[in-house]
CSV table of C-alpha atoms in Angstrom, one decimal:
chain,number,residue,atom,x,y,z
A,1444,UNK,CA,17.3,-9.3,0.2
A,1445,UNK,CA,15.2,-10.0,3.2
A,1446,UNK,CA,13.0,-12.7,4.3
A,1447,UNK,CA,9.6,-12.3,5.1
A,1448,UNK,CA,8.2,-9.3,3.2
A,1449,UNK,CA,7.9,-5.9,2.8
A,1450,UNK,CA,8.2,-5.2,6.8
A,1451,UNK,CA,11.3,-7.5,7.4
A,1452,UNK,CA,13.2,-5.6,4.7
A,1453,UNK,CA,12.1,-1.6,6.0
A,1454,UNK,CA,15.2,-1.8,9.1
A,1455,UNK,CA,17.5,-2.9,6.2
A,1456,UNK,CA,16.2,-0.1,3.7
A,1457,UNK,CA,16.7,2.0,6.2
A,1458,UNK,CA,20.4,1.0,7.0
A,1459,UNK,CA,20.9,1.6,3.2
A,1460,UNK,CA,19.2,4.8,3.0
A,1461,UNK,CA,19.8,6.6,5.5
A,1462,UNK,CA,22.9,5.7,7.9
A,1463,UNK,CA,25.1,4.1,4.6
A,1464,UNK,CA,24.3,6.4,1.6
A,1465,UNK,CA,22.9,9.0,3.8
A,1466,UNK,CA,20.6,9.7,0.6
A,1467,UNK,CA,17.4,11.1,3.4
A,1468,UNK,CA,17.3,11.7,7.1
A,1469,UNK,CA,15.5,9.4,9.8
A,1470,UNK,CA,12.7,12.0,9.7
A,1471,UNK,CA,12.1,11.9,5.8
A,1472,UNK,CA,12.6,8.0,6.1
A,1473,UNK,CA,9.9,7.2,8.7
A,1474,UNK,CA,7.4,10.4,5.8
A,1475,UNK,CA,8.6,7.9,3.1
A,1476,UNK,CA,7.5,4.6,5.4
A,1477,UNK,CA,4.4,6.3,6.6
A,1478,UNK,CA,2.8,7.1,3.3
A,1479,UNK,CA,3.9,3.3,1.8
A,1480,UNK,CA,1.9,1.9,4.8
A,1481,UNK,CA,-1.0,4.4,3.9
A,1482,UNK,CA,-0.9,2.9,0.5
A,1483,UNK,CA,-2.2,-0.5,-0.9
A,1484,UNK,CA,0.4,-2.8,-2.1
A,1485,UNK,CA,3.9,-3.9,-1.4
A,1486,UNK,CA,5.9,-2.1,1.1
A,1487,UNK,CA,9.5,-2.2,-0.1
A,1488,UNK,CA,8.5,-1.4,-3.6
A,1489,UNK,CA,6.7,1.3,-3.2
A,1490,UNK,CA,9.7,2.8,-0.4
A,1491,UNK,CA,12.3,1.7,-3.2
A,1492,UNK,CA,10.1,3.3,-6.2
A,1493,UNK,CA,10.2,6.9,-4.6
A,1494,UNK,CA,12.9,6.5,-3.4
A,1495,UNK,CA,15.1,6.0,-6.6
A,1496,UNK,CA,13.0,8.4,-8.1
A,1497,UNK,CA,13.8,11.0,-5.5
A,1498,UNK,CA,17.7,10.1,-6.4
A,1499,UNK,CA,17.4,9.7,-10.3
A,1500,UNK,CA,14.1,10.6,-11.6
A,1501,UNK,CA,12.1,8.2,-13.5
A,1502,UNK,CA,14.8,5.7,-14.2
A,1503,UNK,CA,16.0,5.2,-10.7
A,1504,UNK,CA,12.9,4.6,-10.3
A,1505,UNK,CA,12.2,1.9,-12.2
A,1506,UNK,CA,16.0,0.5,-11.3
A,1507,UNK,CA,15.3,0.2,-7.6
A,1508,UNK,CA,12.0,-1.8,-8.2
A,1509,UNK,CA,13.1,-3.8,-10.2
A,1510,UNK,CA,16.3,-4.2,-7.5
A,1511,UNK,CA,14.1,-4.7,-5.0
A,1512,UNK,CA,12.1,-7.9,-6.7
A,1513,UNK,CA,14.0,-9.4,-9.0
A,1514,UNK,CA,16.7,-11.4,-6.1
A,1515,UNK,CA,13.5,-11.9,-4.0
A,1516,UNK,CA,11.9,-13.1,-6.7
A,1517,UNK,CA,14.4,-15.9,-8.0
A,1518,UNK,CA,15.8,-17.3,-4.6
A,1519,UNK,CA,11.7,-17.8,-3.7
A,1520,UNK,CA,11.1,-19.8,-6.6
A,1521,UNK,CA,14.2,-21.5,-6.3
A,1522,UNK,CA,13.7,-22.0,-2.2
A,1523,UNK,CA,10.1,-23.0,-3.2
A,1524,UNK,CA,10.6,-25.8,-5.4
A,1525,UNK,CA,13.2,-27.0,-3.0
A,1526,UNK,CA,11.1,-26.7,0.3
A,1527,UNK,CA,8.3,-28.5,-1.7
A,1528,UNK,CA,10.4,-31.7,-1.7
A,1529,UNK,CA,11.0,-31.7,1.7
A,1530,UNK,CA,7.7,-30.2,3.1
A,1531,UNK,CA,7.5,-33.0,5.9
A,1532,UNK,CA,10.6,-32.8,6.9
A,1533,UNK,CA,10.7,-31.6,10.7
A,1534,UNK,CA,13.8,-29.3,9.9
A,1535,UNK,CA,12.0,-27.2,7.5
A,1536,UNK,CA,8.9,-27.1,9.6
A,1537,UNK,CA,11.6,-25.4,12.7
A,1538,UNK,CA,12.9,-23.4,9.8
A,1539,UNK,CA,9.9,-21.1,10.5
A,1540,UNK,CA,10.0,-21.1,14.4
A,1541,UNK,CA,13.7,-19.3,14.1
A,1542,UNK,CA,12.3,-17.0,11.0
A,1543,UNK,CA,9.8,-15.1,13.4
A,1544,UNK,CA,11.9,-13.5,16.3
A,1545,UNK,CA,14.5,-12.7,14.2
A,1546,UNK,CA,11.8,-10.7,12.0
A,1547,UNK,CA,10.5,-9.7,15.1
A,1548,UNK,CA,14.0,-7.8,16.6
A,1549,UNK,CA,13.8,-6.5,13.7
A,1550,UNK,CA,10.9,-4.8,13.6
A,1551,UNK,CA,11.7,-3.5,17.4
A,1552,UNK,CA,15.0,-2.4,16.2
A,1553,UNK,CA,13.0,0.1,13.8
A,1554,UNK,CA,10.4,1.0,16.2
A,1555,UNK,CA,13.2,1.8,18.7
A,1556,UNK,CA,14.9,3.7,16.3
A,1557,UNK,CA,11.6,6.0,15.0
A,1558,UNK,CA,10.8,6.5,18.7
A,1559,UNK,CA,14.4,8.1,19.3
A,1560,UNK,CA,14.0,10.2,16.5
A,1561,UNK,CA,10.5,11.6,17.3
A,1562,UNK,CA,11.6,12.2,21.3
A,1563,UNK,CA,14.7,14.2,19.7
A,1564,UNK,CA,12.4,16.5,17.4
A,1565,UNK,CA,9.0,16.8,19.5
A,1566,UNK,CA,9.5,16.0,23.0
A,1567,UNK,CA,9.7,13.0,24.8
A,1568,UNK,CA,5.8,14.5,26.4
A,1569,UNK,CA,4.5,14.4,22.9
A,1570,UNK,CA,5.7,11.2,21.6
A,1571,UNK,CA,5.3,9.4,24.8
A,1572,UNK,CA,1.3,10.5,24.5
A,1573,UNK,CA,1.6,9.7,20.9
A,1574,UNK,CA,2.6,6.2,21.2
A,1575,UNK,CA,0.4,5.5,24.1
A,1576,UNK,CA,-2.9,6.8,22.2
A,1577,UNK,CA,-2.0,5.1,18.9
A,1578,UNK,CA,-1.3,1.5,21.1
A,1579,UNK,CA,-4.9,2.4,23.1
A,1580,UNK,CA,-6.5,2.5,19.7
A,1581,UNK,CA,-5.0,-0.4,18.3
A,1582,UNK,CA,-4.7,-2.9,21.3
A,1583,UNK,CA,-8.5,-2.0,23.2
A,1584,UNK,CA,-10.5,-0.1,20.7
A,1585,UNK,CA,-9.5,-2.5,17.4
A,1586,UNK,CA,-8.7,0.4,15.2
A,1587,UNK,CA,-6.7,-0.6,12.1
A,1588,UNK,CA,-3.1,0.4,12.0
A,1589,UNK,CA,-3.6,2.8,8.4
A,1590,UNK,CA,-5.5,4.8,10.3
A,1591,UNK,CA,-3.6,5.4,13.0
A,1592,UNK,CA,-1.0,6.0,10.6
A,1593,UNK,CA,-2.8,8.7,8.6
A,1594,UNK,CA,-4.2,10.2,11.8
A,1595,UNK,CA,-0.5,10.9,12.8
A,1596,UNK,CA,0.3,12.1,9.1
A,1597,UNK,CA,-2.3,14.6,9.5
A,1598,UNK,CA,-1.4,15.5,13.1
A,1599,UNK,CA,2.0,16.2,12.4
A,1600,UNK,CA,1.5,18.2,9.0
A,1601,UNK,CA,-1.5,20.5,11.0
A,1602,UNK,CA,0.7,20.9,14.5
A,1603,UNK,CA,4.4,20.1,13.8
């Protein structure tokens, strides 16, 4: 369970995937992240869907979606119903002002992690001009993320 959505929960997928059941490499985890990203809707759900189906077909699945929502799911309406009494309350209003760096190491922890796999299979030249074009486009030029994200999908499957 993680708090914050989809993108709080991918360092912990990961964790799962790939370093504790060792079920697909860094490198097929980032494919797997990059096409969820590409793709409207939930994050996690949609990493956990093809993921269990790449383990156990249409079953696993279904299993590791419904995994994947159902404890969210509960504890939110749970949390909800108690955070609504006490939505004044100071405390829960600093509740959020701890939630956001923590989400935020994170998030670096992954991006630290996909930028030490991509220097170890195409260059530290390549990803270092990689990185620096896709943060030009995003930062200065405005472009979405997605696209950035598909431009690198197609980059990598026509040169790498």
């Amino acid at each position: 369970m993680g708090y914050g959505g989809g993108p709080a929960t991918i360092p912990l997928i990961e964790k799962e995937v790939v370093k504790n059941q060792q079920w697909m490499s860094t490198e097929e985890f980032s494919h797997v992240l990059g096409l969820s990203n590409a793709l409207p809707g939930p994050i996690a759900t949609k990493m956990a869907g093809y993921i269990g189906y790449s383990e156990a077909g249409i079953l696993g699945s279904f299993i590791s979606v419904f995994a994947t929502i159902m404890p969210s799911l509960v504890l939110m309406m749970v949390l909800l119903s108690i955070l609504n009494k006490f939505k004044d309350s100071p405390r829960v209003k600093r509740l959020s002002t701890f939630v956001l760096p923590t989400i935020a190491v994170l998030m670096a922890q992954l991006a630290f992690g996909f930028t030490e796999t991509a220097i170890l299979d195409n260059g530290a030249m390549l990803s270092v001009i990689c990185i620096a074009i896709a943060f030009t486009l995003m930062e200065y030029v405005k472009i979405s993320p997605i696209l950035c994200i598909v431009a690198g999908l197609i980059l990598g499957g026509l040169f790498l």
